[in-house]
Amino acid sequence: MIRRYFFLLLLLASSQSFAQHVIKGKITDAETGDPIPFASIILKGTTTGVNSDFEGNYNLEAKKLSDSITVSYLGYISASKALQNQPEQTVNFQLKPSDFEMEAFVFEAGENPAFEIIRQAVERKEYFDKRNLSSYESKNYTKIEIDVDHVSDDFSHRRSVQKITAILDSIKQLTNDEGQKILPVFFSETLSKFYYRNNPVLRKEVVEKSRITGVGITDGSTTSQITGSAFQEYNFYKNWLTIVEKDFVSPIADGWKAYYDYDLLDSVLVGADSCYVLQVYPRREQDLAFTGTIWINKETYALKQVDLAIPKEANLNFIERIKIQQELVPTEAGPLIPSKSRVQIKIGQITPKTAGLLAKFYTSADSIRTGEPKPTSFFNQAVTLELDYASGDDEFWKINRQDPLSEEELAVLQMVDTLKRIPIVRFFSEGLKFFGTGYLNVGKFEVGPWPGFFNYNDIEGVRLGMGARTSVKFSNKWELEGYGAYGFQDEEFKYTAKVKRILDRFHWTTLSLSTQKEIDQVGLEISNLQGNSVFLAASRFGTLRRPFLNTNYNFQFQREFFKGFLFTSNLHVRQFDPLFDFYFLEKDTREYESNFETTEVQASLRYGKDEIIIINDNARTSFGPSKWPIVQLSYAKGIKWLGGDIAYSKLDFYLYQRLNVGMLGVSRYELFAGKVFGEVPYPILNNHLGNETLFYTSAAFNTMNFNEFASDQYASLRYRHYFEGFLLNRIPVIKKLKWRAVANANILYGSVSDKNITNTPNVDPLGNHLETFGRLDPSKPYVELGYGVENIFKFFRIDFFHRITYLDNPGAKPFAVKISGQLIL
């Protein structure tokens, strides 16, 4: 019995000698409250330490305690805290960002050892790039938070802001470590299934559940399509990553040595993998490149983790910081999939009297599977919503979200719900939407557009107008639209009426019928300038160029047969009534005619291989292509036996593409070619768009006069290049201003057949001179070259254009200066 107790005491003493102390806690960013993954935690004066996980949590076990524990991470100020002599304790840290500047490293002999690691990682990219998978799918969870921060004193003392803060004082206030209040304005959570297939490259996200709360958010269907993981994809195995519409070079890009320097910092164990830890930083501080840390597997040279940021010195507007943290896991087939990604975008104060903005995005993926790809028809719509996507309550999200919300995030939800109900907030948010979209939401209807409320020109004098359309709250199958205006000088009433029926939202299929009576201008038709609002508005005020009263009826059918392939057909009847001196010779009788009617049947095919389309309420919205061009082919035929006065045919071809040309920047080009068959009045020809306004537009030839040239066969190339700071970043004084060089080249070939030249007389029946149209020499192109600077005071752009050919034309301007304004990052 004594021996048994003696053995028990010995066992207890032995276990006590091996007893461990456990210290756990969380490392967060003092400014944003977000976790800091991969931070180094070490007991002071020992070699005992661990790294925090992706959520910033750590758990350190030690046989013996020291007096304090220290946390450090690149880009942050290290911190230490005292420890208690306890077997288990919790110690949290809030680290403050530091203005980190990498010192120059000098290697006495041989190559930088980090270079060989990067070289091996680049050579093995094809084994680990997820784009090499034939297909994969995953279940994703995404959350987005947008906060107002860095509120200036002038901003916070405004009467309207004080009304808001007075109401919010009853709620737990969110602050950063410096005591500055953070005001959340948006929070969303999304559960979805993500699908990918290769050859062809297609992606699809099915949003199963989505919860959105935010200031100014009145309908969640559109927002739910863009808050999922489909728009939060960051693949560092690509040479270039597109973030906020800018292209940033990856640290393991093929041309890595031209953009980056590296330092081998350490060798650590991450999970079960031994990894190299490398610091990366741009060779030129203003290049669109990353700085931070990457972890590369010692055995396979695969990326394990990244923690990268865009430095403040990068040539970006308003953005103080972009930070991307990512954790990657291998699939069964070998290539890597990001299992967790966190992105922070911090936008500074536009003026000292305003506030800043902080956007935080988090995505996690699990249940990753590879296998047989889905059929291409499955990917017809890039983002779809389940019928009950908005039905999840608090309990559902508590059970189903992959990662629990922190106390701060729960407070964010409560604050946003309260904030969006404050009357003055609703007033300002609705006002901002009204200004941006042109329409004011009133129940199931939208009133607008506001640019059409007032106008003044030499034909109508003062013009007043008003319009309205139904919203998706009225119906997701029917859309009604109407607009009316009255000119007090011409005493004419103008109108637009339209009804659209949506037959199929998956294979986007619609029928629409519309009628319109409106004043238009030859070569400046409203239908061709809808995407150039400033230029359109400038051309509609003052003196109108060759105006005519356009009365038309249009019946349209549209269907997307498979992803990216859109078919559109129209039956279009138009009455042309000139409000200027115009005549043409009727084909058969050769009598003078001044007005005409056309009945036109049109069909067009449009294909965008990787174009991202979402259904925005009752309309399709394109986010543009990422790599491949958009191609469109159109054919139209004017038919006399359906009531038209003129028989003709039109064939048009259009090609658009965005090109990433590496360190040189980004290019965009548009190729347009066509031909008009038959004898027609010149308003039916292609009246090439000139620009006599002060404002720059990419849709026009900026040194060409209005109505200077028309063609019945034509081909044009518009090339625009954005250097993104490539040239001006190297000039010491200019680079501080963050100006960016731009360049343009516009070329046009065209001609007019003899029958369409003789069709338009130079004099009217009374012998008075008539303005007709100019013609291009088929062997001599119209050429203009331009160069300029954008991002002046972060808003203005100025372009200088030189007209190279046709300098002898009456009124030709060999040189033109155009200005424009744009909010770009």
Coordinates of C-alpha atoms in Angstrom, one line a residue, residues 382-806:
A382 CA -21.2 34.0 -64.6
V383 CA -23.1 34.6 -61.4
T384 CA -26.5 33.2 -60.5
L385 CA -28.6 33.5 -57.4
E386 CA -30.6 30.6 -55.8
L387 CA -34.3 31.4 -55.4
D388 CA -34.0 31.6 -51.6
Y389 CA -30.6 33.3 -51.5
A390 CA -31.8 36.0 -49.0
S391 CA -33.6 33.8 -46.6
G392 CA -30.9 33.1 -44.0
D393 CA -31.4 34.4 -40.5
D394 CA -28.9 35.0 -37.7
E395 CA -29.0 31.3 -36.5
F396 CA -28.4 30.1 -40.0
W397 CA -25.3 32.2 -40.5
K398 CA -24.0 31.3 -37.0
I399 CA -24.1 27.6 -38.0
N400 CA -23.1 27.8 -41.7
R401 CA -20.4 30.5 -42.0
Q402 CA -16.9 28.9 -42.2
D403 CA -15.4 31.4 -39.8
P404 CA -17.2 33.0 -36.8
L405 CA -17.6 36.7 -36.7
S406 CA -15.5 38.7 -34.2
E407 CA -17.1 40.9 -31.5
E408 CA -16.1 43.9 -33.7
E409 CA -17.8 42.5 -36.7
L410 CA -21.0 41.8 -34.8
A411 CA -20.9 45.4 -33.6
V412 CA -20.4 46.5 -37.3
L413 CA -23.7 44.7 -38.2
Q414 CA -25.6 46.4 -35.5
M415 CA -24.2 49.8 -36.4
V416 CA -24.9 49.6 -40.1
D417 CA -28.5 48.4 -39.5
T418 CA -29.0 51.5 -37.4
L419 CA -27.1 53.9 -39.6
K420 CA -29.0 53.1 -42.8
R421 CA -32.3 54.0 -41.1
I422 CA -31.3 57.5 -40.0
P423 CA -33.4 59.9 -42.2
I424 CA -30.5 62.2 -43.1
V425 CA -28.3 59.3 -44.1
R426 CA -31.1 58.0 -46.3
F427 CA -31.4 61.4 -47.9
F428 CA -27.8 61.8 -48.8
S429 CA -27.3 58.2 -50.0
E430 CA -30.4 58.4 -52.2
G431 CA -29.1 61.8 -53.5
L432 CA -25.8 60.3 -54.4
K433 CA -27.4 57.4 -56.2
F434 CA -29.6 59.9 -58.1
F435 CA -26.6 61.8 -59.2
G436 CA -24.6 58.7 -60.3
T437 CA -27.4 56.8 -62.0
G438 CA -29.5 59.7 -63.2
Y439 CA -32.6 58.2 -61.6
L440 CA -34.4 58.7 -58.3
N441 CA -36.0 55.6 -56.7
V442 CA -39.7 56.2 -55.8
G443 CA -41.3 53.0 -54.6
K444 CA -41.6 50.7 -57.6
F445 CA -40.6 53.4 -60.1
E446 CA -37.5 55.5 -60.9
V447 CA -37.8 59.1 -62.0
G448 CA -35.2 60.6 -64.4
P449 CA -32.8 60.9 -66.0
W450 CA -31.8 64.2 -64.5
P451 CA -29.6 65.3 -67.5
G452 CA -32.8 65.4 -69.5
F453 CA -34.7 67.8 -67.2
F454 CA -33.3 70.9 -68.8
N455 CA -31.6 71.8 -72.1
Y456 CA -31.1 74.8 -74.3
N457 CA -30.2 75.0 -78.0
D458 CA -30.9 77.1 -81.1
I459 CA -33.7 74.9 -82.3
E460 CA -35.8 74.2 -79.2
G461 CA -34.7 77.2 -77.1
V462 CA -35.5 76.3 -73.5
R463 CA -36.3 72.6 -73.2
L464 CA -37.9 70.9 -70.2
G465 CA -38.3 67.2 -69.8
M466 CA -39.2 64.4 -67.4
G467 CA -39.2 60.6 -67.5
A468 CA -39.8 57.5 -65.4
R469 CA -39.3 53.8 -65.6
T470 CA -40.3 50.8 -63.6
S471 CA -37.8 49.0 -61.3
V472 CA -37.3 45.3 -60.5
K473 CA -39.7 45.9 -57.5
F474 CA -42.5 46.4 -60.0
S475 CA -41.6 43.3 -62.0
N476 CA -38.6 41.1 -62.9
K477 CA -40.3 40.2 -66.2
W478 CA -41.7 43.5 -67.4
E479 CA -40.0 46.9 -67.7
L480 CA -41.9 50.1 -68.8
E481 CA -40.2 53.3 -69.6
G482 CA -41.4 56.8 -70.7
Y483 CA -40.0 60.3 -71.2
G484 CA -41.5 63.5 -72.4
A485 CA -40.0 66.9 -73.3
Y486 CA -41.2 70.2 -74.7
G487 CA -39.2 72.9 -76.6
F488 CA -40.6 76.4 -76.0
Q489 CA -39.1 77.8 -79.2
D490 CA -40.0 75.1 -81.8
E491 CA -43.2 74.3 -79.8
E492 CA -42.7 70.6 -80.4
F493 CA -43.4 67.8 -78.0
K494 CA -40.7 65.0 -77.9
Y495 CA -41.2 61.6 -76.3
T496 CA -39.9 58.1 -75.7
A497 CA -41.9 55.1 -74.8
K498 CA -40.7 51.5 -74.3
V499 CA -41.9 48.2 -73.0
K500 CA -39.6 45.2 -72.5
R501 CA -40.5 41.6 -71.7
I502 CA -37.9 39.4 -70.2
L503 CA -38.6 35.8 -71.3
D504 CA -35.5 34.0 -69.9
R505 CA -33.0 35.4 -67.4
F506 CA -30.6 32.5 -67.7
H507 CA -30.2 32.5 -71.5
W508 CA -30.9 36.2 -71.5
T509 CA -33.9 36.5 -73.8
T510 CA -35.9 39.7 -74.2
L511 CA -38.5 41.2 -76.5
S512 CA -38.9 45.0 -76.6
L513 CA -41.0 47.5 -78.4
S514 CA -40.2 51.2 -78.4
T515 CA -41.2 54.5 -80.1
Q516 CA -39.4 57.8 -80.1
K517 CA -39.8 61.3 -81.4
E518 CA -36.6 63.3 -80.8
I519 CA -34.3 66.0 -82.3
D520 CA -31.1 64.3 -83.5
Q521 CA -28.0 65.4 -85.4
V522 CA -26.4 63.9 -88.5
G523 CA -23.2 62.2 -87.3
L524 CA -24.0 62.9 -83.6
E525 CA -26.9 60.5 -83.2
I526 CA -27.9 60.0 -79.6
S527 CA -28.0 56.2 -80.0
N528 CA -24.2 56.2 -80.9
L529 CA -23.1 58.4 -77.9
Q530 CA -24.9 56.8 -74.9
G531 CA -21.5 55.9 -73.3
N532 CA -20.1 59.4 -73.7
S533 CA -22.3 61.5 -71.4
V534 CA -20.1 64.6 -71.1
F535 CA -19.5 64.8 -74.9
L536 CA -23.2 64.1 -75.6
A537 CA -24.3 66.8 -73.3
A538 CA -21.8 69.3 -74.7
S539 CA -23.0 68.5 -78.3
R540 CA -26.7 69.0 -77.4
F541 CA -26.4 72.5 -75.9
G542 CA -26.0 75.6 -78.0
T543 CA -26.0 75.3 -81.8
L544 CA -27.1 71.9 -83.2
R545 CA -25.2 70.6 -86.2
R546 CA -27.5 69.5 -89.1
P547 CA -30.4 68.7 -86.8
F548 CA -33.4 66.6 -87.9
L549 CA -36.6 65.4 -86.3
N550 CA -36.2 61.7 -85.8
T551 CA -39.4 59.7 -85.4
N552 CA -38.8 55.9 -85.1
Y553 CA -40.3 52.6 -84.0
N554 CA -38.3 49.6 -83.0
F555 CA -39.0 46.0 -82.3
Q556 CA -36.1 44.0 -80.8
F557 CA -35.4 40.4 -80.0
Q558 CA -32.3 39.5 -78.0
R559 CA -30.9 36.1 -76.8
E560 CA -27.7 34.8 -75.4
F561 CA -27.4 31.3 -76.9
F562 CA -24.3 30.4 -74.9
K563 CA -21.8 32.2 -72.7
G564 CA -20.6 35.3 -74.4
F565 CA -22.6 34.7 -77.6
L566 CA -25.4 37.3 -77.9
F567 CA -27.8 37.5 -80.9
T568 CA -29.8 40.7 -81.5
S569 CA -32.4 41.4 -84.2
N570 CA -34.3 44.5 -84.9
L571 CA -37.1 45.8 -87.1
H572 CA -36.6 49.5 -87.2
V573 CA -38.8 52.1 -88.9
R574 CA -37.4 55.7 -89.0
Q575 CA -38.8 59.0 -90.4
F576 CA -36.1 61.6 -91.2
D577 CA -37.4 65.2 -91.3
P578 CA -34.5 67.7 -91.7
L579 CA -34.4 71.0 -89.8
F580 CA -31.6 72.2 -92.0
D581 CA -31.3 72.7 -95.8
F582 CA -31.0 69.2 -97.1
Y583 CA -32.0 67.5 -100.4
F584 CA -31.2 64.3 -102.2
L585 CA -32.1 62.9 -105.6
E586 CA -34.7 60.2 -105.6
K587 CA -33.1 57.1 -107.3
D588 CA -35.8 56.5 -110.0
T589 CA -37.3 59.9 -110.7
R590 CA -34.2 62.0 -109.9
E591 CA -36.5 64.5 -108.3
Y592 CA -35.4 66.5 -105.2
E593 CA -36.5 65.1 -101.9
S594 CA -35.8 66.4 -98.4
N595 CA -37.3 63.8 -96.1
F596 CA -37.4 60.0 -96.2
E597 CA -38.5 57.0 -94.3
T598 CA -36.6 53.8 -93.9
T599 CA -37.7 50.3 -92.8
E600 CA -34.7 48.4 -91.7
V601 CA -34.2 44.7 -90.6
Q602 CA -31.1 44.2 -88.6
A603 CA -29.2 41.2 -87.1
S604 CA -26.0 41.2 -85.1
L605 CA -23.8 38.6 -83.4
R606 CA -21.6 39.6 -80.5
Y607 CA -19.0 37.3 -78.8
G608 CA -16.9 38.0 -75.7
K609 CA -15.0 34.8 -74.7
D610 CA -14.2 35.8 -71.2
E611 CA -16.5 38.8 -70.7
I612 CA -18.1 38.9 -67.2
I613 CA -21.8 39.7 -67.3
I614 CA -24.2 40.1 -64.4
I615 CA -27.9 40.7 -64.5
N616 CA -28.4 44.1 -63.0
D617 CA -32.1 44.2 -62.0
N618 CA -33.7 44.0 -65.5
A619 CA -30.6 44.7 -67.6
R620 CA -27.3 43.0 -68.5
T621 CA -24.2 44.7 -67.2
S622 CA -20.8 44.0 -68.6
F623 CA -17.6 44.1 -66.6
G624 CA -15.6 43.8 -69.8
P625 CA -13.2 41.2 -71.0
S626 CA -10.0 40.3 -69.1
K627 CA -7.9 38.9 -72.0
W628 CA -9.8 38.0 -75.2
P629 CA -11.3 40.5 -77.6
I630 CA -15.0 41.3 -78.0
V631 CA -16.1 40.8 -81.6
Q632 CA -19.4 42.0 -83.2
L633 CA -20.8 41.5 -86.7
S634 CA -23.9 43.3 -87.8
Y635 CA -26.0 43.2 -91.0
A636 CA -28.9 45.5 -91.8
K637 CA -31.1 45.7 -94.8
G638 CA -33.4 48.6 -95.8
I639 CA -36.6 47.2 -97.4
K640 CA -39.0 49.2 -99.6
W641 CA -41.8 46.7 -99.7
L642 CA -42.2 47.1 -95.9
G643 CA -42.9 50.8 -96.3
G644 CA -39.4 52.2 -96.6
D645 CA -38.5 54.7 -99.3
I646 CA -34.9 53.4 -99.9
A647 CA -33.4 49.9 -100.5
Y648 CA -29.9 49.3 -99.2
S649 CA -27.7 47.0 -97.1
K650 CA -25.1 47.6 -94.4
L651 CA -22.4 45.3 -93.1
D652 CA -20.3 46.3 -90.0
F653 CA -17.5 44.6 -88.1
Y654 CA -16.2 45.7 -84.7
L655 CA -13.3 44.4 -82.6
Y656 CA -12.2 45.6 -79.1
Q657 CA -9.4 44.4 -76.9
R658 CA -7.5 45.4 -73.8
L659 CA -3.8 44.5 -73.9
N660 CA -1.4 44.3 -71.0
V661 CA 2.0 45.2 -72.3
G662 CA 3.9 44.6 -69.1
M663 CA 6.0 47.4 -67.7
L664 CA 5.0 49.6 -70.6
G665 CA 1.4 49.9 -69.3
V666 CA -2.0 49.0 -70.8
S667 CA -3.3 49.4 -74.4
R668 CA -6.8 49.4 -75.8
Y669 CA -7.6 49.2 -79.5
E670 CA -10.9 49.3 -81.5
L671 CA -11.1 48.2 -85.1
F672 CA -14.2 49.2 -87.0
A673 CA -15.0 48.4 -90.7
G674 CA -18.1 48.4 -92.8
K675 CA -19.8 48.9 -96.1
V676 CA -23.1 50.4 -97.3
F677 CA -24.5 48.7 -100.4
G678 CA -26.9 50.7 -102.6
E679 CA -27.7 54.3 -103.4
V680 CA -28.7 56.2 -100.3
P681 CA -28.8 59.8 -98.9
Y682 CA -25.7 60.7 -97.0
P683 CA -27.4 60.7 -93.5
I684 CA -27.5 56.9 -94.0
L685 CA -23.8 56.7 -94.8
N686 CA -21.3 56.4 -92.0
N687 CA -20.8 60.1 -91.0
H688 CA -17.5 59.8 -89.1
L689 CA -17.6 61.4 -85.7
G690 CA -15.5 64.6 -85.3
N691 CA -15.0 66.7 -82.3
E692 CA -15.3 70.5 -82.2
T693 CA -15.8 70.6 -78.5
L694 CA -13.1 71.3 -75.9
F695 CA -13.7 67.9 -74.3
Y696 CA -11.7 64.7 -75.2
T697 CA -13.6 61.6 -76.1
S698 CA -12.2 58.3 -77.3
A699 CA -15.3 57.8 -79.6
A700 CA -14.3 60.7 -81.9
F701 CA -11.5 61.8 -84.2
N702 CA -10.5 64.8 -82.1
T703 CA -9.0 67.0 -84.8
M704 CA -11.8 66.3 -87.3
N705 CA -14.7 68.7 -87.7
F706 CA -18.3 67.7 -87.4
N707 CA -19.7 66.3 -90.7
E708 CA -16.3 66.7 -92.3
F709 CA -16.2 63.2 -93.8
A710 CA -18.7 60.4 -94.7
S711 CA -18.1 57.1 -96.3
D712 CA -20.0 54.1 -97.7
Q713 CA -17.0 51.8 -97.2
Y714 CA -14.6 52.4 -94.3
A715 CA -12.1 51.0 -91.9
S716 CA -10.7 52.6 -88.8
L717 CA -8.3 51.8 -86.0
R718 CA -8.3 53.7 -82.7
Y719 CA -5.4 52.9 -80.4
R720 CA -5.0 54.3 -76.9
H721 CA -2.1 53.6 -74.6
Y722 CA -1.8 54.3 -70.9
F723 CA 1.8 54.3 -69.6
E724 CA 0.7 54.0 -66.0
G725 CA 3.6 56.1 -64.9
F726 CA 6.2 54.1 -66.8
L727 CA 7.9 57.2 -68.4
L728 CA 7.1 60.0 -65.8
N729 CA 8.0 57.8 -62.8
R730 CA 11.6 58.2 -63.8
I731 CA 11.7 62.0 -63.7
P732 CA 12.6 63.1 -60.2
V733 CA 10.3 66.1 -59.8
I734 CA 7.4 64.8 -61.9
K735 CA 7.1 61.4 -60.2
K736 CA 6.1 63.1 -57.0
L737 CA 3.1 64.5 -58.8
K738 CA 2.1 61.0 -60.0
W739 CA 1.3 62.2 -63.5
R740 CA 0.9 59.5 -66.1
A741 CA 1.6 59.7 -69.8
V742 CA -1.0 58.7 -72.4
A743 CA -0.8 58.3 -76.2
N744 CA -3.4 58.1 -79.0
A745 CA -3.3 57.0 -82.7
N746 CA -6.4 57.2 -84.8
I747 CA -6.4 56.1 -88.5
L748 CA -9.3 56.1 -90.9
Y749 CA -9.7 54.8 -94.5
G750 CA -12.8 55.5 -96.4
S751 CA -14.4 56.2 -99.7
V752 CA -17.8 57.0 -101.4
S753 CA -19.1 55.4 -104.6
D754 CA -19.9 57.6 -107.5
K755 CA -23.7 56.9 -107.2
N756 CA -23.7 58.2 -103.7
I757 CA -21.7 61.3 -104.7
T758 CA -24.2 62.3 -107.4
N759 CA -27.1 61.4 -105.2
T760 CA -26.5 64.6 -103.1
P761 CA -26.8 67.8 -105.1
N762 CA -24.7 70.9 -104.3
V763 CA -27.6 73.3 -104.9
D764 CA -31.3 73.2 -104.0
P765 CA -34.2 73.5 -106.5
L766 CA -33.9 77.3 -106.4
G767 CA -30.1 77.3 -107.1
N768 CA -29.0 78.1 -103.5
H769 CA -25.8 76.4 -102.3
L770 CA -26.2 73.4 -100.0
E771 CA -23.8 71.9 -97.5
T772 CA -23.1 68.3 -98.4
F773 CA -20.3 66.1 -97.0
G774 CA -16.6 65.6 -97.4
R775 CA -15.0 62.5 -98.9
L776 CA -11.8 60.7 -98.1
D777 CA -9.3 59.7 -100.8
P778 CA -9.3 55.9 -100.8
S779 CA -5.5 55.8 -101.1
K780 CA -4.9 58.4 -98.4
P781 CA -5.9 57.7 -94.8
Y782 CA -7.0 60.3 -92.2
V783 CA -4.4 60.2 -89.5
E784 CA -4.1 62.0 -86.1
L785 CA -1.6 61.4 -83.4
G786 CA -2.0 62.4 -79.8
Y787 CA -0.1 62.5 -76.5
G788 CA -0.9 63.8 -73.1
V789 CA -0.9 63.6 -69.4
E790 CA -3.6 62.3 -67.1
N791 CA -3.9 62.4 -63.3
I792 CA -3.2 66.1 -63.0
F793 CA -4.4 67.1 -59.5
K794 CA -5.7 63.5 -59.4
F795 CA -8.6 64.4 -61.7
F796 CA -7.7 66.3 -64.9
R797 CA -6.4 65.0 -68.2
I798 CA -5.0 67.1 -71.1
D799 CA -4.4 65.7 -74.6
F800 CA -2.6 67.3 -77.5
F801 CA -3.5 66.1 -81.0
H802 CA -1.7 66.6 -84.3
R803 CA -3.6 66.2 -87.5
I804 CA -1.3 64.6 -90.0
T805 CA -3.3 64.4 -93.2
Y806 CA -6.0 66.5 -95.0

